[in-house]
């Protein structure tokens, strides 16, 4: 298929993995690499004061995006670090009170692997399942709480299927029971409204590179009233009120602040635009490709996410066939492995359909023309791959391949 002349290829539709830095963000950052290069911790001269001023302005911008106060934001190197600090820091601080933690099976690896590390330190962790639509039942959270539970961690939006969890209900339950609530809002912040007061969250992880800011910078919200206490995981000069030592990444922090301010100002219009693009993509696939199924709830979902399984087509093969379109067949961090996605498995998606899935992550710079082009490409390439697939012949003949008894040639 010809690429229309005006369209720039490759087309980027993997905005859940990362986003480009918005030119307005880059412009705000640039002086902090050169003329404004001071160390924000240098108290004795104007270079340090100016860097500190920029960091504090950015702190207020990041806080405003989630309805927090500037004093509650701790800058980190990204959400992997924020999740580690939140979970290990809170669990270890509260260990004298209890050593039981609750999370969800579809969390990002930065949460799951932090929990595994805590298990090795003697904590007990309950991993709650999700329903077919990918959502966690808040009743399951309530039932999992025990007298020795100190912390619940449930993400706001899932990175693979874009499903939004009922965090407000979960926050009410944890507040009532005196348990800390951490939420990983990396995928949702700046995309859909999120307010720490409405959610009742005590700890919230954010990452700049998912919202058109730079890579290598993130933040952790740490509630002050009532105070969430943490044991620092990085010891040193006592930066960030002792929560996270290390010289601050001033240009990165300035970029994160600008990215959050833009996301907040543009959120209502941009989320409506992305939803319209997403629905255009979904309607196009529905019209042009048979046996394509959306994974995860469509009503409780990020506007820019679509995760689709194309029966009898390998996701990896389809991605190769569409080499001018950047999408992903699972979480960016684990797509190097051939294991079917643990998130799709947790939703009850059969392995063959999990292998047949693609994640589309629409973002600020995608257009209707790009969506239409991708639909046409998908229709063509899926058909081509199915024409070569004996499984597709069976499906067309009304046979369910999962019920077939294959001969054992081993
Ligand atoms: C839900 C979620 N949490 C955490 C992370 C890790 O963020 P970072 O890349 O800033 O370490 C990601 C990024 O893939 C994510 O999608």
Short mmCIF file of C-alpha atoms and ligand atoms in Angstrom, two decimals:
data_model
loop_
_atom_site.label_atom_id
_atom_site.label_comp_id
_atom_site.label_asym_id
_atom_site.label_seq_id
_atom_site.Cartn_x
_atom_site.Cartn_y
_atom_site.Cartn_z
CA UNK A 1 0.00 0.00 0.00
CA UNK A 2 1.26 3.46 -0.91
CA UNK A 3 1.89 5.90 1.90
CA UNK A 4 0.06 9.18 1.19
CA UNK A 5 2.60 11.82 0.22
CA UNK A 6 1.92 14.29 3.02
CA UNK A 7 2.18 11.61 5.72
CA UNK A 8 5.40 11.33 7.65
CA UNK A 9 6.55 7.77 8.29
CA UNK A 10 7.17 5.95 10.53
CA UNK A 11 3.90 6.71 12.31
CA UNK A 12 4.26 6.69 16.09
CA UNK A 13 1.34 5.07 17.92
CA UNK A 14 3.14 3.77 21.01
CA UNK A 15 2.54 6.73 23.33
CA UNK A 16 1.95 4.43 26.32
CA UNK A 17 5.62 3.38 26.10
CA UNK A 18 6.93 6.91 25.87
CA UNK A 19 6.09 10.27 24.29
CA UNK A 20 8.19 12.79 22.42
CA UNK A 21 9.22 15.89 24.35
CA UNK A 22 6.82 18.72 23.44
CA UNK A 23 8.79 21.56 21.78
CA UNK A 24 7.42 23.97 24.43
CA UNK A 25 8.87 21.72 27.13
CA UNK A 26 12.25 21.55 25.43
CA UNK A 27 12.34 25.33 25.12
CA UNK A 28 11.69 25.70 28.85
CA UNK A 29 14.46 23.22 29.68
CA UNK A 30 17.26 24.52 27.47
CA UNK A 31 18.60 27.39 29.65
CA UNK A 32 19.01 24.98 32.56
CA UNK A 33 21.68 23.03 30.67
CA UNK A 34 23.81 26.09 29.96
CA UNK A 35 23.46 29.55 31.53
CA UNK A 36 21.22 28.42 34.43
CA UNK A 37 23.31 25.38 35.32
CA UNK A 38 23.41 25.85 39.09
CA UNK A 39 23.01 23.15 41.71
CA UNK A 40 19.63 23.67 43.40
CA UNK A 41 21.25 22.74 46.72
CA UNK A 42 23.91 25.51 46.50
CA UNK A 43 22.68 28.03 49.06
CA UNK A 44 25.62 30.44 48.85
CA UNK A 45 25.25 32.05 45.39
CA UNK A 46 22.84 33.20 42.74
CA UNK A 47 23.43 30.19 40.45
CA UNK A 48 22.07 27.90 43.13
CA UNK A 49 19.22 30.25 44.06
CA UNK A 50 18.02 30.50 40.47
CA UNK A 51 18.10 26.72 40.03
CA UNK A 52 16.20 26.27 43.28
CA UNK A 53 13.61 28.82 42.20
CA UNK A 54 13.04 26.92 38.93
CA UNK A 55 12.73 23.61 40.79
CA UNK A 56 10.18 25.09 43.21
CA UNK A 57 8.13 26.57 40.35
CA UNK A 58 8.12 23.14 38.66
CA UNK A 59 7.18 21.44 41.93
CA UNK A 60 4.08 23.66 42.13
CA UNK A 61 3.16 22.84 38.50
CA UNK A 62 3.47 19.09 39.05
CA UNK A 63 1.48 19.31 42.31
CA UNK A 64 -1.29 21.34 40.63
CA UNK A 65 -1.88 18.63 38.03
CA UNK A 66 -3.00 16.19 40.74
CA UNK A 67 -4.56 18.63 43.24
CA UNK A 68 -1.64 18.39 45.68
CA UNK A 69 0.50 21.02 47.39
CA UNK A 70 4.08 21.63 46.29
CA UNK A 71 5.48 20.48 49.66
CA UNK A 72 4.00 17.02 49.03
CA UNK A 73 5.99 16.33 45.83
CA UNK A 74 9.31 14.46 45.85
CA UNK A 75 11.31 14.42 42.61
CA UNK A 76 12.80 11.08 41.53
CA UNK A 77 14.46 9.57 38.45
CA UNK A 78 11.14 8.22 37.13
CA UNK A 79 8.17 6.15 38.11
CA UNK A 80 10.17 2.96 38.59
CA UNK A 81 11.98 4.75 41.41
CA UNK A 82 8.76 6.38 42.67
CA UNK A 83 7.08 2.97 42.91
CA UNK A 84 10.10 1.44 44.67
CA UNK A 85 10.30 4.34 47.13
CA UNK A 86 6.55 4.34 47.84
CA UNK A 87 6.20 0.62 48.41
CA UNK A 88 9.47 -0.26 50.10
CA UNK A 89 9.62 3.05 51.99
CA UNK A 90 6.07 2.82 53.39
CA UNK A 91 6.09 -0.94 54.02
CA UNK A 92 9.39 -0.75 55.89
CA UNK A 93 8.30 2.27 57.94
CA UNK A 94 5.05 0.58 58.94
CA UNK A 95 6.58 -2.89 59.50
CA UNK A 96 6.29 -2.64 63.33
CA UNK A 97 2.49 -2.29 62.83
CA UNK A 98 2.10 -5.15 60.33
CA UNK A 99 3.66 -6.86 57.35
CA UNK A 100 0.72 -7.54 55.01
CA UNK A 101 0.40 -5.67 51.69
CA UNK A 102 -2.28 -5.79 48.97
CA UNK A 103 -1.89 -5.19 45.24
CA UNK A 104 -3.30 -6.30 41.91
CA UNK A 105 -2.10 -8.93 39.40
CA UNK A 106 -2.02 -6.48 36.48
CA UNK A 107 0.26 -3.86 38.03
CA UNK A 108 3.40 -2.66 36.25
CA UNK A 109 6.57 -4.68 36.92
CA UNK A 110 7.97 -1.80 38.98
CA UNK A 111 5.20 -2.51 41.52
CA UNK A 112 5.12 -6.30 41.21
CA UNK A 113 8.89 -6.69 41.50
CA UNK A 114 9.05 -4.25 44.44
CA UNK A 115 6.42 -6.44 46.11
CA UNK A 116 8.50 -9.56 45.37
CA UNK A 117 11.52 -7.86 46.95
CA UNK A 118 9.40 -7.09 50.03
CA UNK A 119 8.32 -10.75 50.20
CA UNK A 120 12.00 -11.67 50.41
CA UNK A 121 12.23 -9.25 53.36
CA UNK A 122 9.48 -11.16 55.20
CA UNK A 123 6.36 -9.28 54.06
CA UNK A 124 3.24 -11.11 52.88
CA UNK A 125 1.56 -9.84 49.71
CA UNK A 126 -1.95 -10.52 48.37
CA UNK A 127 -2.17 -10.20 44.56
CA UNK A 128 -5.82 -9.58 43.71
CA UNK A 129 -7.27 -10.84 40.41
CA UNK A 130 -9.21 -8.64 37.97
CA UNK A 131 -12.49 -9.23 36.16
CA UNK A 132 -12.69 -9.98 32.42
CA UNK A 133 -12.93 -6.27 31.73
CA UNK A 134 -9.60 -5.74 33.52
CA UNK A 135 -11.05 -3.93 36.55
CA UNK A 136 -10.44 -4.72 40.17
CA UNK A 137 -13.53 -5.15 42.39
CA UNK A 138 -13.20 -2.73 45.36
CA UNK A 139 -15.06 -5.37 47.41
CA UNK A 140 -12.09 -7.69 46.86
CA UNK A 141 -9.81 -5.02 48.34
CA UNK A 142 -12.06 -4.68 51.41
CA UNK A 143 -12.14 -8.45 51.88
CA UNK A 144 -8.35 -8.74 51.54
CA UNK A 145 -7.63 -6.26 54.36
CA UNK A 146 -6.44 -7.76 57.66
CA UNK A 147 -5.49 -6.22 60.99
CA UNK A 148 -1.82 -6.40 59.91
CA UNK A 149 -2.38 -4.80 56.45
CA UNK A 150 -0.50 -1.51 56.15
CA UNK A 151 -0.54 -0.64 52.45
CA UNK A 152 -2.67 -1.14 49.31
CA UNK A 153 -1.21 -0.40 45.85
CA UNK A 154 -3.55 -0.28 42.86
CA UNK A 155 -2.70 1.60 39.66
CA UNK A 156 -5.09 4.19 38.23
CA UNK A 157 -4.75 3.19 34.55
CA UNK A 158 -3.20 0.01 33.25
CA UNK A 159 -0.35 0.47 30.78
CA UNK A 160 -1.33 -2.38 28.44
CA UNK A 161 -5.11 -2.25 28.23
CA UNK A 162 -5.68 1.33 29.44
CA UNK A 163 -8.34 0.19 31.89
CA UNK A 164 -9.12 2.60 34.74
CA UNK A 165 -9.50 1.04 38.18
CA UNK A 166 -12.13 2.31 40.67
CA UNK A 167 -9.53 4.18 42.71
CA UNK A 168 -12.02 6.48 44.48
CA UNK A 169 -13.87 3.50 45.97
CA UNK A 170 -10.58 1.85 46.91
CA UNK A 171 -9.40 5.10 48.53
CA UNK A 172 -12.58 5.28 50.63
CA UNK A 173 -12.05 1.74 51.87
CA UNK A 174 -8.38 2.22 52.75
CA UNK A 175 -9.10 5.54 54.50
CA UNK A 176 -11.87 3.94 56.58
CA UNK A 177 -9.58 1.09 57.59
CA UNK A 178 -6.53 3.25 58.32
CA UNK A 179 -4.44 1.65 55.58
CA UNK A 180 -2.13 3.64 53.26
CA UNK A 181 -3.13 3.81 49.59
CA UNK A 182 -0.52 4.05 46.81
CA UNK A 183 -1.54 4.48 43.20
CA UNK A 184 0.62 4.43 40.09
CA UNK A 185 -0.91 7.23 38.01
CA UNK A 186 1.82 7.21 35.35
CA UNK A 187 -0.52 6.42 32.46
CA UNK A 188 -3.47 8.54 33.56
CA UNK A 189 -1.95 11.76 34.88
CA UNK A 190 -2.55 14.56 32.40
CA UNK A 191 -4.78 12.28 30.28
CA UNK A 192 -7.88 12.05 32.50
CA UNK A 193 -8.72 14.05 35.64
CA UNK A 194 -6.94 12.81 38.77
CA UNK A 195 -7.16 14.54 42.14
CA UNK A 196 -5.44 13.21 45.25
CA UNK A 197 -8.25 14.48 47.50
CA UNK A 198 -11.05 12.87 45.46
CA UNK A 199 -9.11 9.61 45.21
CA UNK A 200 -7.96 9.65 48.82
CA UNK A 201 -4.49 8.53 47.78
CA UNK A 202 -1.56 8.83 50.18
CA UNK A 203 1.21 8.09 47.68
CA UNK A 204 1.08 8.68 43.90
CA UNK A 205 3.74 7.85 41.28
CA UNK A 206 4.24 10.04 38.20
CA UNK A 207 6.65 9.97 35.25
CA UNK A 208 7.53 12.89 32.95
CA UNK A 209 8.19 10.93 29.76
CA UNK A 210 4.62 9.63 29.52
CA UNK A 211 3.25 13.15 29.28
CA UNK A 212 5.55 14.84 26.76
CA UNK A 213 8.31 15.58 29.26
CA UNK A 214 11.87 14.20 29.32
CA UNK A 215 12.95 10.69 30.28
CA UNK A 216 14.72 10.07 33.59
CA UNK A 217 12.57 12.27 35.80
CA UNK A 218 9.50 11.50 37.85
CA UNK A 219 7.81 12.36 41.10
CA UNK A 220 6.20 10.79 44.11
CA UNK A 221 3.33 12.48 45.91
CA UNK A 222 3.64 11.93 49.67
CA UNK A 223 0.57 13.09 51.65
CA UNK A 224 1.19 15.49 54.54
CA UNK A 225 -2.24 15.50 56.20
CA UNK A 226 -2.50 12.85 57.55
CA UNK A 227 1.18 12.32 57.03
CA UNK A 228 2.43 9.33 55.05
CA UNK A 229 5.87 8.38 56.39
CA UNK A 230 8.56 6.62 54.38
CA UNK A 231 12.00 5.16 54.94
CA UNK A 232 14.31 6.67 52.28
CA UNK A 233 15.78 4.19 49.82
CA UNK A 234 18.58 6.48 48.67
CA UNK A 235 20.86 7.81 51.40
CA UNK A 236 23.10 10.84 51.03
CA UNK A 237 22.81 14.60 51.25
CA UNK A 238 19.21 14.62 52.47
CA UNK A 239 17.68 16.29 49.42
CA UNK A 240 13.90 16.33 48.93
CA UNK A 241 13.25 16.59 52.68
CA UNK A 242 15.32 13.49 53.25
CA UNK A 243 13.08 11.33 51.04
CA UNK A 244 15.49 11.09 48.12
CA UNK A 245 19.11 12.14 48.26
CA UNK A 246 20.96 13.10 45.10
CA UNK A 247 21.65 16.33 43.18
CA UNK A 248 18.43 17.38 41.50
CA UNK A 249 18.06 16.99 37.73
CA UNK A 250 17.16 20.66 37.27
CA UNK A 251 16.54 20.69 33.48
CA UNK A 252 14.50 17.48 33.75
CA UNK A 253 12.46 18.83 36.65
CA UNK A 254 11.81 22.11 34.80
CA UNK A 255 10.68 20.03 31.81
CA UNK A 256 8.38 17.91 33.97
CA UNK A 257 6.82 21.05 35.45
CA UNK A 258 6.18 22.55 32.02
CA UNK A 259 4.82 19.23 30.71
CA UNK A 260 2.37 19.01 33.63
CA UNK A 261 1.24 22.63 33.18
CA UNK A 262 0.55 22.05 29.46
CA UNK A 263 -1.22 18.75 30.13
CA UNK A 264 -3.43 20.37 32.77
CA UNK A 265 -4.35 23.36 30.56
CA UNK A 266 -5.12 21.20 27.52
CA UNK A 267 -6.63 18.15 29.23
CA UNK A 268 -10.36 18.68 28.52
CA UNK A 269 -9.93 19.40 24.80
CA UNK A 270 -7.12 16.90 24.28
CA UNK A 271 -8.82 14.01 26.01
CA UNK A 272 -11.97 14.57 23.87
CA UNK A 273 -9.80 14.71 20.72
CA UNK A 274 -7.99 11.49 21.66
CA UNK A 275 -11.23 9.71 22.44
CA UNK A 276 -12.58 10.67 19.01
CA UNK A 277 -9.37 9.39 17.37
CA UNK A 278 -9.53 6.16 19.38
CA UNK A 279 -13.15 5.59 18.37
CA UNK A 280 -12.26 6.28 14.75
CA UNK A 281 -9.56 3.62 14.97
CA UNK A 282 -11.90 1.17 16.69
CA UNK A 283 -14.75 1.75 14.23
CA UNK A 284 -12.33 1.42 11.31
CA UNK A 285 -11.00 -1.91 12.59
CA UNK A 286 -14.51 -3.16 13.29
CA UNK A 287 -15.58 -2.25 9.74
CA UNK A 288 -12.52 -3.57 7.91
CA UNK A 289 -11.20 -6.52 9.95
CA UNK A 290 -13.32 -9.46 11.01
CA UNK A 291 -12.70 -11.27 14.30
CA UNK A 292 -10.86 -8.43 15.95
CA UNK A 293 -11.69 -8.08 19.65
CA UNK A 294 -10.92 -5.26 22.04
CA UNK A 295 -9.29 -6.33 25.31
CA UNK A 296 -10.48 -4.60 28.49
CA UNK A 297 -13.35 -2.30 29.37
CA UNK A 298 -14.28 0.31 26.78
CA UNK A 299 -16.18 2.49 29.23
CA UNK A 300 -13.53 2.66 31.97
CA UNK A 301 -10.54 3.32 29.78
CA UNK A 302 -7.92 5.91 28.87
CA UNK A 303 -9.06 7.86 25.82
CA UNK A 304 -5.87 7.12 23.82
CA UNK A 305 -5.59 3.36 24.39
CA UNK A 306 -6.83 0.54 22.20
CA UNK A 307 -5.68 -3.05 22.73
CA UNK A 308 -6.96 -5.42 20.06
CA UNK A 309 -6.54 -9.15 19.38
CA UNK A 310 -6.65 -10.22 15.72
CA UNK A 311 -7.60 -13.92 15.71
CA UNK A 312 -5.14 -16.24 13.91
CA UNK A 313 -2.48 -13.56 13.50
CA UNK A 314 0.76 -13.34 15.49
CA UNK A 315 1.07 -9.85 16.98
CA UNK A 316 4.83 -9.88 16.34
CA UNK A 317 4.31 -10.87 12.68
CA UNK A 318 1.71 -8.16 12.23
CA UNK A 319 4.06 -5.56 13.72
CA UNK A 320 6.80 -6.66 11.31
CA UNK A 321 4.36 -6.46 8.40
CA UNK A 322 3.47 -2.91 9.42
CA UNK A 323 7.04 -1.73 9.86
CA UNK A 324 6.14 1.92 9.24
CA UNK A 325 3.80 1.95 12.23
CA UNK A 326 5.18 1.90 15.77
CA UNK A 327 2.84 0.01 18.09
CA UNK A 328 3.52 -2.59 20.71
CA UNK A 329 2.48 -6.17 21.37
CA UNK A 330 2.39 -5.97 25.14
CA UNK A 331 4.22 -3.85 27.71
CA UNK A 332 7.27 -2.12 26.23
CA UNK A 333 9.43 -3.46 29.03
CA UNK A 334 8.54 -7.11 28.44
CA UNK A 335 7.91 -7.23 24.70
CA UNK A 336 11.38 -8.75 24.20
CA UNK A 337 10.10 -11.97 25.78
CA UNK A 338 7.81 -14.38 23.97
CA UNK A 339 5.68 -15.10 27.03
CA UNK A 340 2.10 -13.95 26.47
CA UNK A 341 1.35 -10.77 28.39
CA UNK A 342 0.57 -11.46 32.07
CA UNK A 343 -1.92 -8.59 31.98
CA UNK A 344 -3.98 -10.16 29.17
CA UNK A 345 -3.73 -13.54 30.93
CA UNK A 346 -5.13 -11.96 34.11
CA UNK A 347 -8.11 -10.72 32.05
CA UNK A 348 -8.71 -14.33 30.98
CA UNK A 349 -7.65 -13.72 27.37
CA UNK A 350 -6.61 -17.12 25.92
CA UNK A 351 -2.89 -17.40 25.11
CA UNK A 352 -3.46 -17.55 21.34
CA UNK A 353 -5.41 -14.27 21.45
CA UNK A 354 -2.88 -12.68 23.81
CA UNK A 355 -0.17 -13.50 21.23
CA UNK A 356 -2.44 -11.97 18.58
CA UNK A 357 -2.75 -8.60 20.32
CA UNK A 358 -1.51 -5.14 19.50
CA UNK A 359 -1.55 -2.08 21.75
CA UNK A 360 -2.23 1.25 20.07
CA UNK A 361 -1.28 4.28 22.15
CA UNK A 362 -2.61 7.45 20.56
CA UNK A 363 -1.08 10.74 21.59
CA UNK A 364 -0.86 14.50 21.18
CA UNK A 365 0.74 14.40 17.74
CA UNK A 366 -1.43 11.75 16.05
CA UNK A 367 -3.91 12.79 13.36
CA UNK A 368 -7.08 11.43 11.75
CA UNK A 369 -5.15 10.80 8.52
CA UNK A 370 -2.69 8.61 10.41
CA UNK A 371 -5.52 6.64 12.00
CA UNK A 372 -7.19 6.09 8.61
CA UNK A 373 -3.89 4.97 7.09
CA UNK A 374 -3.26 2.51 9.93
CA UNK A 375 -6.76 1.03 9.53
CA UNK A 376 -6.13 0.44 5.82
CA UNK A 377 -2.74 -1.11 6.51
CA UNK A 378 -4.18 -3.36 9.22
CA UNK A 379 -6.98 -4.57 6.94
CA UNK A 380 -4.45 -5.46 4.25
CA UNK A 381 -1.77 -7.04 6.41
CA UNK A 382 -4.12 -9.01 8.64
CA UNK A 383 -5.75 -10.47 5.52
CA UNK A 384 -2.37 -11.36 4.03
CA UNK A 385 -1.24 -13.15 7.20
CA UNK A 386 -4.54 -14.96 7.54
CA UNK A 387 -4.37 -16.12 3.92
CA UNK A 388 -1.19 -18.00 4.92
CA UNK A 389 -2.67 -19.43 8.11
CA UNK A 390 -4.17 -22.93 8.26
CA UNK A 391 -5.80 -21.92 11.55
CA UNK A 392 -7.74 -19.22 9.74
CA UNK A 393 -9.15 -21.81 7.31
CA UNK A 394 -10.37 -23.82 10.31
CA UNK A 395 -11.91 -20.77 11.95
CA UNK A 396 -13.66 -19.88 8.69
CA UNK A 397 -14.97 -23.46 8.54
CA UNK A 398 -16.48 -22.96 12.00
CA UNK A 399 -13.91 -25.04 13.93
CA UNK A 400 -12.53 -23.62 17.19
CA UNK A 401 -8.75 -24.41 17.03
CA UNK A 402 -8.51 -24.61 20.82
CA UNK A 403 -10.80 -27.70 20.76
CA UNK A 404 -8.69 -29.58 18.18
CA UNK A 405 -6.65 -32.59 19.37
CA UNK A 406 -3.29 -32.20 17.63
CA UNK A 407 -1.19 -35.27 16.84
CA UNK A 408 1.81 -35.62 19.15
CA UNK A 409 4.87 -35.84 16.91
CA UNK A 410 7.40 -35.63 19.72
C1 LIG B 1 2.12 2.11 34.72
C2 LIG B 1 3.60 2.38 34.70
N1 LIG B 1 4.26 2.47 35.86
C3 LIG B 1 5.58 2.71 35.90
C4 LIG B 1 6.32 2.85 34.74
C5 LIG B 1 7.80 3.11 34.82
O1 LIG B 1 8.06 4.46 34.60
P1 LIG B 1 9.53 5.01 34.30
O2 LIG B 1 9.81 4.67 32.86
O3 LIG B 1 9.43 6.49 34.53
O4 LIG B 1 10.48 4.35 35.23
C6 LIG B 1 5.66 2.75 33.50
C7 LIG B 1 6.43 2.86 32.23
O5 LIG B 1 6.48 1.94 31.44
C8 LIG B 1 4.27 2.51 33.48
O6 LIG B 1 3.60 2.41 32.34
#
